[in-house]
Amino acid sequence: EAEADGIRTVGLGYLPSYCEHLKCNKIVGTAQPSHEQVAGSAIASDAAQGFSFAAFHEAMHDFHALAHAQGIAALAIRRSSSAGILGWFVERTANAGLVGIGFANSSTLMAPFGGSTAFFGTNPLAFAVPRGGDRPALIGDMATSQVAYVTVREHAAEGKSIPLGWGLDKTGKPTTDPNEVLDGGAMAPAGGYKGSLLALLVDVLAGGLAGPNFSFQASLFGNNEGGPCDVGQMFIALSPATFSGNQPGPFADRLEVMLSALGEDEGVRLPGNSRHAHREKAAKHGVVVPGDLLARLRAYT
């Protein structure tokens, strides 16, 4: 689905990482996720060191039902692994008619603002908002680093330089060489101290409240050492009907008034439009996958 959505850095090219983590038991392929309601609007999920996607899917129906019933619900997933594309999760919440917000901490890659060494993960956050009718959901999905780590890794593999501001070398200085970022350097936070604050918030929610490990305690996503990563994800779902019941007109109709006004500026692109366009094209024409990647993937079977 990431490949079809045009988010290829975490598409099939990332699948070998998952396969290697399964082989070394960094991700437990036989894990059976489970969940329980721990308070009126709260669900706790145990991914059992398996895939975060499986844990979310196992708890999703109860999570969404609770949000509809209570107006708001939270789902905390612990003992988990890389969330990959966080928008994948919150889009399912939007498809259930709910506003979805997601937070996922990850292993150490990004230096805090003013720092020179990696401490936070790229710690993504995402949201999705239902628009009603047959309109696709708004989907916002961002790393709290200037760019995703896999984007820097992709530039290094292709021999490309990176823009100044994406990362730091091992001495803490900004660099345009992606290999210097990968070799003991660190990612830079998006927007300076603002990205650093967001990374901290994600770590508090996904690592502190949901998971057993903060970013600096987790084993690295980027290698096959250290055992399970033990990270977490936190999701919040809100029912538009609950909070907009006293407003003039349905939520979806009022939302379209705002989005229509926003779209009057020709240079503005609504969040999620690009992935929806890629998805429609892929449904008609498929996706092109490099032959060497296909060969590598087939070697795992």
PDB file of C-alpha atoms in Angstrom, residues 50-288:
ATOM      1  CA  GLY A  50       5.389  -8.446  16.583  1.00  0.00           C
ATOM      2  CA  PHE A  51       4.261  -6.030  13.897  1.00  0.00           C
ATOM      3  CA  SER A  52       2.498  -2.829  14.921  1.00  0.00           C
ATOM      4  CA  PHE A  53       0.115  -3.252  11.963  1.00  0.00           C
ATOM      5  CA  ALA A  54      -1.153  -6.563  13.287  1.00  0.00           C
ATOM      6  CA  ALA A  55      -1.672  -5.136  16.779  1.00  0.00           C
ATOM      7  CA  PHE A  56      -3.622  -2.158  15.442  1.00  0.00           C
ATOM      8  CA  HIS A  57      -5.749  -4.360  13.212  1.00  0.00           C
ATOM      9  CA  GLU A  58      -6.529  -6.724  16.105  1.00  0.00           C
ATOM     10  CA  ALA A  59      -7.761  -3.849  18.321  1.00  0.00           C
ATOM     11  CA  MET A  60      -9.180  -1.573  15.619  1.00  0.00           C
ATOM     12  CA  HIS A  61     -12.861  -2.579  15.748  1.00  0.00           C
ATOM     13  CA  ASP A  62     -13.106  -2.159  19.516  1.00  0.00           C
ATOM     14  CA  PHE A  63     -11.092   1.071  19.399  1.00  0.00           C
ATOM     15  CA  HIS A  64     -13.402   2.646  16.838  1.00  0.00           C
ATOM     16  CA  ALA A  65     -16.556   1.352  18.503  1.00  0.00           C
ATOM     17  CA  LEU A  66     -15.432   2.863  21.806  1.00  0.00           C
ATOM     18  CA  ALA A  67     -14.760   6.236  20.149  1.00  0.00           C
ATOM     19  CA  HIS A  68     -18.227   6.272  18.610  1.00  0.00           C
ATOM     20  CA  ALA A  69     -19.811   5.351  21.931  1.00  0.00           C
ATOM     21  CA  GLN A  70     -17.777   7.656  24.172  1.00  0.00           C
ATOM     22  CA  GLY A  71     -16.979  10.463  21.749  1.00  0.00           C
ATOM     23  CA  ILE A  72     -13.239   9.915  22.223  1.00  0.00           C
ATOM     24  CA  ALA A  73     -10.964   6.906  22.704  1.00  0.00           C
ATOM     25  CA  ALA A  74      -7.256   6.194  22.990  1.00  0.00           C
ATOM     26  CA  LEU A  75      -5.363   3.095  21.898  1.00  0.00           C
ATOM     27  CA  ALA A  76      -1.866   2.522  23.278  1.00  0.00           C
ATOM     28  CA  ILE A  77       0.254  -0.194  21.630  1.00  0.00           C
ATOM     29  CA  ARG A  78       3.286  -1.484  23.527  1.00  0.00           C
ATOM     30  CA  ARG A  79       6.031  -4.051  22.840  1.00  0.00           C
ATOM     31  CA  SER A  80       5.856  -3.047  19.202  1.00  0.00           C
ATOM     32  CA  SER A  81       8.047  -2.490  16.144  1.00  0.00           C
ATOM     33  CA  SER A  82       8.421   0.141  13.430  1.00  0.00           C
ATOM     34  CA  ALA A  83       5.104   1.690  12.391  1.00  0.00           C
ATOM     35  CA  GLY A  84       6.336   2.382   8.857  1.00  0.00           C
ATOM     36  CA  ILE A  85       3.726   4.748   7.386  1.00  0.00           C
ATOM     37  CA  LEU A  86       1.762   6.186  10.292  1.00  0.00           C
ATOM     38  CA  GLY A  87      -0.862   7.542   7.892  1.00  0.00           C
ATOM     39  CA  TRP A  88      -1.865   3.928   7.181  1.00  0.00           C
ATOM     40  CA  PHE A  89      -3.240   3.636  10.715  1.00  0.00           C
ATOM     41  CA  VAL A  90      -5.087   6.931  11.032  1.00  0.00           C
ATOM     42  CA  GLU A  91      -6.644   6.610   7.575  1.00  0.00           C
ATOM     43  CA  ARG A  92      -8.493   3.536   8.826  1.00  0.00           C
ATOM     44  CA  THR A  93      -9.823   5.591  11.704  1.00  0.00           C
ATOM     45  CA  ALA A  94     -11.008   8.277   9.290  1.00  0.00           C
ATOM     46  CA  ASN A  95     -12.676   5.611   7.137  1.00  0.00           C
ATOM     47  CA  ALA A  96     -14.654   4.661  10.242  1.00  0.00           C
ATOM     48  CA  GLY A  97     -16.015   8.233  10.384  1.00  0.00           C
ATOM     49  CA  LEU A  98     -13.646   9.399  13.122  1.00  0.00           C
ATOM     50  CA  VAL A  99     -10.872  11.964  13.343  1.00  0.00           C
ATOM     51  CA  GLY A 100      -7.673   9.983  13.928  1.00  0.00           C
ATOM     52  CA  ILE A 101      -4.406  11.190  15.463  1.00  0.00           C
ATOM     53  CA  GLY A 102      -1.336   8.984  15.770  1.00  0.00           C
ATOM     54  CA  PHE A 103       2.099   9.105  17.401  1.00  0.00           C
ATOM     55  CA  ALA A 104       4.930   6.576  17.023  1.00  0.00           C
ATOM     56  CA  ASN A 105       8.358   6.713  18.603  1.00  0.00           C
ATOM     57  CA  SER A 106      11.334   5.112  16.922  1.00  0.00           C
ATOM     58  CA  SER A 107      14.944   4.294  17.690  1.00  0.00           C
ATOM     59  CA  THR A 108      17.572   7.008  18.087  1.00  0.00           C
ATOM     60  CA  LEU A 109      18.389   8.912  14.899  1.00  0.00           C
ATOM     61  CA  MET A 110      17.763  12.634  15.431  1.00  0.00           C
ATOM     62  CA  ALA A 111      19.671  15.202  17.447  1.00  0.00           C
ATOM     63  CA  PRO A 112      17.587  17.484  19.676  1.00  0.00           C
ATOM     64  CA  PHE A 113      17.697  21.180  18.796  1.00  0.00           C
ATOM     65  CA  GLY A 114      21.002  22.610  19.993  1.00  0.00           C
ATOM     66  CA  GLY A 115      22.498  19.131  20.363  1.00  0.00           C
ATOM     67  CA  SER A 116      25.050  17.345  18.217  1.00  0.00           C
ATOM     68  CA  THR A 117      24.298  13.641  18.761  1.00  0.00           C
ATOM     69  CA  ALA A 118      21.259  11.506  18.056  1.00  0.00           C
ATOM     70  CA  PHE A 119      18.795  11.132  20.921  1.00  0.00           C
ATOM     71  CA  PHE A 120      15.230  11.097  19.591  1.00  0.00           C
ATOM     72  CA  GLY A 121      13.887   8.920  16.815  1.00  0.00           C
ATOM     73  CA  THR A 122      12.411  10.583  13.757  1.00  0.00           C
ATOM     74  CA  ASN A 123       9.218  10.106  15.809  1.00  0.00           C
ATOM     75  CA  PRO A 124       6.406  10.613  13.290  1.00  0.00           C
ATOM     76  CA  LEU A 125       2.937  11.953  13.981  1.00  0.00           C
ATOM     77  CA  ALA A 126      -0.090  11.792  11.714  1.00  0.00           C
ATOM     78  CA  PHE A 127      -3.736  12.730  11.469  1.00  0.00           C
ATOM     79  CA  ALA A 128      -6.646  11.815   9.235  1.00  0.00           C
ATOM     80  CA  VAL A 129     -10.028  13.537   8.936  1.00  0.00           C
ATOM     81  CA  PRO A 130     -13.140  12.061   7.273  1.00  0.00           C
ATOM     82  CA  ARG A 131     -14.707  14.311   4.640  1.00  0.00           C
ATOM     83  CA  GLY A 132     -18.012  12.557   4.105  1.00  0.00           C
ATOM     84  CA  GLY A 133     -19.555  11.124   0.951  1.00  0.00           C
ATOM     85  CA  ASP A 134     -17.068   9.512  -1.413  1.00  0.00           C
ATOM     86  CA  ARG A 135     -14.348  12.086  -0.786  1.00  0.00           C
ATOM     87  CA  PRO A 136     -11.009  10.628   0.353  1.00  0.00           C
ATOM     88  CA  ALA A 137      -9.846  11.526   3.844  1.00  0.00           C
ATOM     89  CA  LEU A 138      -7.456  14.327   4.633  1.00  0.00           C
ATOM     90  CA  ILE A 139      -4.204  12.649   5.688  1.00  0.00           C
ATOM     91  CA  GLY A 140      -1.267  14.449   7.237  1.00  0.00           C
ATOM     92  CA  ASP A 141       1.802  12.339   8.013  1.00  0.00           C
ATOM     93  CA  MET A 142       5.190  13.728   8.984  1.00  0.00           C
ATOM     94  CA  ALA A 143       8.448  12.838  10.640  1.00  0.00           C
ATOM     95  CA  THR A 144       9.608  15.276  13.290  1.00  0.00           C
ATOM     96  CA  SER A 145      13.019  15.256  11.615  1.00  0.00           C
ATOM     97  CA  GLN A 146      13.558  17.491   8.591  1.00  0.00           C
ATOM     98  CA  VAL A 147      13.049  14.426   6.365  1.00  0.00           C
ATOM     99  CA  ALA A 148      12.609  10.716   6.989  1.00  0.00           C
ATOM    100  CA  TYR A 149      15.785   8.731   7.683  1.00  0.00           C
ATOM    101  CA  VAL A 150      15.058   6.392   4.789  1.00  0.00           C
ATOM    102  CA  THR A 151      15.165   9.404   2.447  1.00  0.00           C
ATOM    103  CA  VAL A 152      18.737  10.161   3.512  1.00  0.00           C
ATOM    104  CA  ARG A 153      19.617   6.486   3.143  1.00  0.00           C
ATOM    105  CA  GLU A 154      18.102   6.512  -0.348  1.00  0.00           C
ATOM    106  CA  HIS A 155      20.221   9.534  -1.336  1.00  0.00           C
ATOM    107  CA  ALA A 156      23.342   7.778  -0.092  1.00  0.00           C
ATOM    108  CA  ALA A 157      22.544   4.645  -2.103  1.00  0.00           C
ATOM    109  CA  GLU A 158      22.042   6.739  -5.237  1.00  0.00           C
ATOM    110  CA  GLY A 159      25.192   8.812  -4.677  1.00  0.00           C
ATOM    111  CA  LYS A 160      23.239  12.056  -4.288  1.00  0.00           C
ATOM    112  CA  SER A 161      24.011  14.916  -1.939  1.00  0.00           C
ATOM    113  CA  ILE A 162      21.378  16.158   0.509  1.00  0.00           C
ATOM    114  CA  PRO A 163      20.275  19.758   1.117  1.00  0.00           C
ATOM    115  CA  LEU A 164      21.952  21.555   3.981  1.00  0.00           C
ATOM    116  CA  GLY A 165      19.722  21.277   7.041  1.00  0.00           C
ATOM    117  CA  TRP A 166      18.717  17.636   6.652  1.00  0.00           C
ATOM    118  CA  GLY A 167      21.423  16.192   8.855  1.00  0.00           C
ATOM    119  CA  LEU A 168      24.595  16.557  10.906  1.00  0.00           C
ATOM    120  CA  ASP A 169      27.956  14.814  10.698  1.00  0.00           C
ATOM    121  CA  LYS A 170      29.530  13.033  13.697  1.00  0.00           C
ATOM    122  CA  THR A 171      30.943  16.336  14.963  1.00  0.00           C
ATOM    123  CA  GLY A 172      27.498  17.930  14.999  1.00  0.00           C
ATOM    124  CA  LYS A 173      28.078  20.151  11.964  1.00  0.00           C
ATOM    125  CA  PRO A 174      25.505  20.454   9.140  1.00  0.00           C
ATOM    126  CA  THR A 175      26.484  18.398   6.102  1.00  0.00           C
ATOM    127  CA  THR A 176      25.366  17.790   2.523  1.00  0.00           C
ATOM    128  CA  ASP A 177      26.923  14.299   2.447  1.00  0.00           C
ATOM    129  CA  PRO A 178      24.305  11.658   3.358  1.00  0.00           C
ATOM    130  CA  ASN A 179      27.055   9.168   4.226  1.00  0.00           C
ATOM    131  CA  GLU A 180      28.301  11.491   6.977  1.00  0.00           C
ATOM    132  CA  VAL A 181      24.791  11.477   8.479  1.00  0.00           C
ATOM    133  CA  LEU A 182      24.634   7.683   8.308  1.00  0.00           C
ATOM    134  CA  ASP A 183      28.186   7.187   9.648  1.00  0.00           C
ATOM    135  CA  GLY A 184      27.779   8.361  13.238  1.00  0.00           C
ATOM    136  CA  GLY A 185      25.940  11.568  12.419  1.00  0.00           C
ATOM    137  CA  ALA A 186      22.358  12.517  13.176  1.00  0.00           C
ATOM    138  CA  MET A 187      19.171  13.711  11.535  1.00  0.00           C
ATOM    139  CA  ALA A 188      18.193  17.347  12.089  1.00  0.00           C
ATOM    140  CA  PRO A 189      14.824  18.272  13.600  1.00  0.00           C
ATOM    141  CA  ALA A 190      12.189  19.859  11.352  1.00  0.00           C
ATOM    142  CA  GLY A 191      11.864  23.570  11.974  1.00  0.00           C
ATOM    143  CA  GLY A 192      14.614  23.688  14.574  1.00  0.00           C
ATOM    144  CA  TYR A 193      13.334  23.703  18.139  1.00  0.00           C
ATOM    145  CA  LYS A 194       9.741  23.154  16.958  1.00  0.00           C
ATOM    146  CA  GLY A 195      10.545  19.745  15.508  1.00  0.00           C
ATOM    147  CA  SER A 196      12.519  18.908  18.617  1.00  0.00           C
ATOM    148  CA  LEU A 197       9.516  19.756  20.814  1.00  0.00           C
ATOM    149  CA  LEU A 198       7.241  17.589  18.666  1.00  0.00           C
ATOM    150  CA  ALA A 199       9.717  14.689  18.873  1.00  0.00           C
ATOM    151  CA  LEU A 200       9.678  15.040  22.651  1.00  0.00           C
ATOM    152  CA  LEU A 201       5.865  14.997  22.706  1.00  0.00           C
ATOM    153  CA  VAL A 202       5.782  11.860  20.540  1.00  0.00           C
ATOM    154  CA  ASP A 203       8.315  10.159  22.804  1.00  0.00           C
ATOM    155  CA  VAL A 204       6.270  11.023  25.902  1.00  0.00           C
ATOM    156  CA  LEU A 205       3.044   9.645  24.406  1.00  0.00           C
ATOM    157  CA  ALA A 206       4.294   6.660  22.382  1.00  0.00           C
ATOM    158  CA  GLY A 207       7.375   5.756  24.389  1.00  0.00           C
ATOM    159  CA  GLY A 208       6.395   6.828  27.881  1.00  0.00           C
ATOM    160  CA  LEU A 209       2.649   6.222  28.082  1.00  0.00           C
ATOM    161  CA  ALA A 210       2.282   3.477  25.483  1.00  0.00           C
ATOM    162  CA  GLY A 211       5.608   1.712  25.116  1.00  0.00           C
ATOM    163  CA  PRO A 212       8.259   0.492  27.511  1.00  0.00           C
ATOM    164  CA  ASN A 213      11.080   2.301  25.716  1.00  0.00           C
ATOM    165  CA  PHE A 214      11.815   5.904  24.922  1.00  0.00           C
ATOM    166  CA  SER A 215      13.703   6.414  21.662  1.00  0.00           C
ATOM    167  CA  PHE A 216      17.142   6.486  23.305  1.00  0.00           C
ATOM    168  CA  GLN A 217      16.433   3.119  24.998  1.00  0.00           C
ATOM    169  CA  ALA A 218      15.197   1.225  21.924  1.00  0.00           C
ATOM    170  CA  SER A 219      17.362  -1.083  19.833  1.00  0.00           C
ATOM    171  CA  LEU A 220      18.045   0.369  16.406  1.00  0.00           C
ATOM    172  CA  PHE A 221      15.636  -0.140  13.516  1.00  0.00           C
ATOM    173  CA  GLY A 222      18.555   0.055  11.091  1.00  0.00           C
ATOM    174  CA  ASN A 223      20.421  -3.133  12.025  1.00  0.00           C
ATOM    175  CA  ASN A 224      19.823  -6.726  13.128  1.00  0.00           C
ATOM    176  CA  GLU A 225      21.286  -6.388  16.609  1.00  0.00           C
ATOM    177  CA  GLY A 226      19.911  -5.776  20.080  1.00  0.00           C
ATOM    178  CA  GLY A 227      16.743  -7.836  20.036  1.00  0.00           C
ATOM    179  CA  PRO A 228      13.184  -6.457  19.841  1.00  0.00           C
ATOM    180  CA  CYS A 229      12.889  -2.673  19.576  1.00  0.00           C
ATOM    181  CA  ASP A 230      10.178  -2.410  22.250  1.00  0.00           C
ATOM    182  CA  VAL A 231       8.744   0.868  20.964  1.00  0.00           C
ATOM    183  CA  GLY A 232       5.146   2.054  21.137  1.00  0.00           C
ATOM    184  CA  GLN A 233       2.348   3.828  19.329  1.00  0.00           C
ATOM    185  CA  MET A 234      -0.462   6.001  20.667  1.00  0.00           C
ATOM    186  CA  PHE A 235      -3.677   6.662  18.760  1.00  0.00           C
ATOM    187  CA  ILE A 236      -6.577   8.962  19.557  1.00  0.00           C
ATOM    188  CA  ALA A 237      -9.963   8.837  17.824  1.00  0.00           C
ATOM    189  CA  LEU A 238     -12.628  11.536  18.099  1.00  0.00           C
ATOM    190  CA  SER A 239     -16.225  11.382  16.939  1.00  0.00           C
ATOM    191  CA  PRO A 240     -17.168  14.525  14.951  1.00  0.00           C
ATOM    192  CA  ALA A 241     -20.837  14.072  15.858  1.00  0.00           C
ATOM    193  CA  THR A 242     -20.035  14.276  19.560  1.00  0.00           C
ATOM    194  CA  PHE A 243     -18.141  17.535  19.398  1.00  0.00           C
ATOM    195  CA  SER A 244     -19.970  19.348  16.603  1.00  0.00           C
ATOM    196  CA  GLY A 245     -23.541  18.503  17.533  1.00  0.00           C
ATOM    197  CA  ASN A 246     -24.325  22.091  18.556  1.00  0.00           C
ATOM    198  CA  GLN A 247     -22.751  23.617  15.451  1.00  0.00           C
ATOM    199  CA  PRO A 248     -24.716  24.919  12.459  1.00  0.00           C
ATOM    200  CA  GLY A 249     -24.691  22.079   9.940  1.00  0.00           C
ATOM    201  CA  PRO A 250     -22.945  18.695   9.806  1.00  0.00           C
ATOM    202  CA  PHE A 251     -19.205  18.588  10.419  1.00  0.00           C
ATOM    203  CA  ALA A 252     -18.386  17.292   6.929  1.00  0.00           C
ATOM    204  CA  ASP A 253     -20.298  20.129   5.264  1.00  0.00           C
ATOM    205  CA  ARG A 254     -18.602  22.795   7.371  1.00  0.00           C
ATOM    206  CA  LEU A 255     -15.223  21.189   6.717  1.00  0.00           C
ATOM    207  CA  GLU A 256     -15.763  21.448   2.960  1.00  0.00           C
ATOM    208  CA  VAL A 257     -16.461  25.183   3.275  1.00  0.00           C
ATOM    209  CA  MET A 258     -13.036  25.627   4.839  1.00  0.00           C
ATOM    210  CA  LEU A 259     -11.261  23.303   2.395  1.00  0.00           C
ATOM    211  CA  SER A 260     -12.903  25.023  -0.572  1.00  0.00           C
ATOM    212  CA  ALA A 261     -11.671  28.397   0.653  1.00  0.00           C
ATOM    213  CA  LEU A 262      -8.205  26.927   1.223  1.00  0.00           C
ATOM    214  CA  GLY A 263      -8.147  25.519  -2.297  1.00  0.00           C
ATOM    215  CA  GLU A 264      -8.735  28.920  -3.873  1.00  0.00           C
ATOM    216  CA  ASP A 265      -4.977  29.435  -3.682  1.00  0.00           C
ATOM    217  CA  GLU A 266      -3.763  27.435  -6.686  1.00  0.00           C
ATOM    218  CA  GLY A 267      -0.473  26.531  -5.051  1.00  0.00           C
ATOM    219  CA  VAL A 268      -2.093  24.809  -2.080  1.00  0.00           C
ATOM    220  CA  ARG A 269      -2.311  21.004  -2.031  1.00  0.00           C
ATOM    221  CA  LEU A 270      -4.541  19.340   0.521  1.00  0.00           C
ATOM    222  CA  PRO A 271      -2.765  16.761   2.692  1.00  0.00           C
ATOM    223  CA  GLY A 272      -3.322  13.285   1.310  1.00  0.00           C
ATOM    224  CA  ASN A 273      -4.119  14.362  -2.246  1.00  0.00           C
ATOM    225  CA  SER A 274      -0.792  13.120  -3.596  1.00  0.00           C
ATOM    226  CA  ARG A 275      -1.114   9.654  -2.067  1.00  0.00           C
ATOM    227  CA  HIS A 276      -4.713   9.344  -3.293  1.00  0.00           C
ATOM    228  CA  ALA A 277      -3.623  10.276  -6.830  1.00  0.00           C
ATOM    229  CA  HIS A 278      -0.782   7.733  -6.741  1.00  0.00           C
ATOM    230  CA  ARG A 279      -3.168   5.111  -5.396  1.00  0.00           C
ATOM    231  CA  GLU A 280      -5.644   5.669  -8.231  1.00  0.00           C
ATOM    232  CA  LYS A 281      -2.872   5.449 -10.827  1.00  0.00           C
ATOM    233  CA  ALA A 282      -1.468   2.278  -9.254  1.00  0.00           C
ATOM    234  CA  ALA A 283      -4.902   0.658  -9.254  1.00  0.00           C
ATOM    235  CA  LYS A 284      -5.051   1.167 -13.022  1.00  0.00           C
ATOM    236  CA  HIS A 285      -1.453   0.590 -14.059  1.00  0.00           C
ATOM    237  CA  GLY A 286       0.291  -1.147 -11.158  1.00  0.00           C
ATOM    238  CA  VAL A 287       3.718  -0.093  -9.879  1.00  0.00           C
ATOM    239  CA  VAL A 288       7.157  -0.604 -11.371  1.00  0.00           C
TER     240      VAL A 288
END
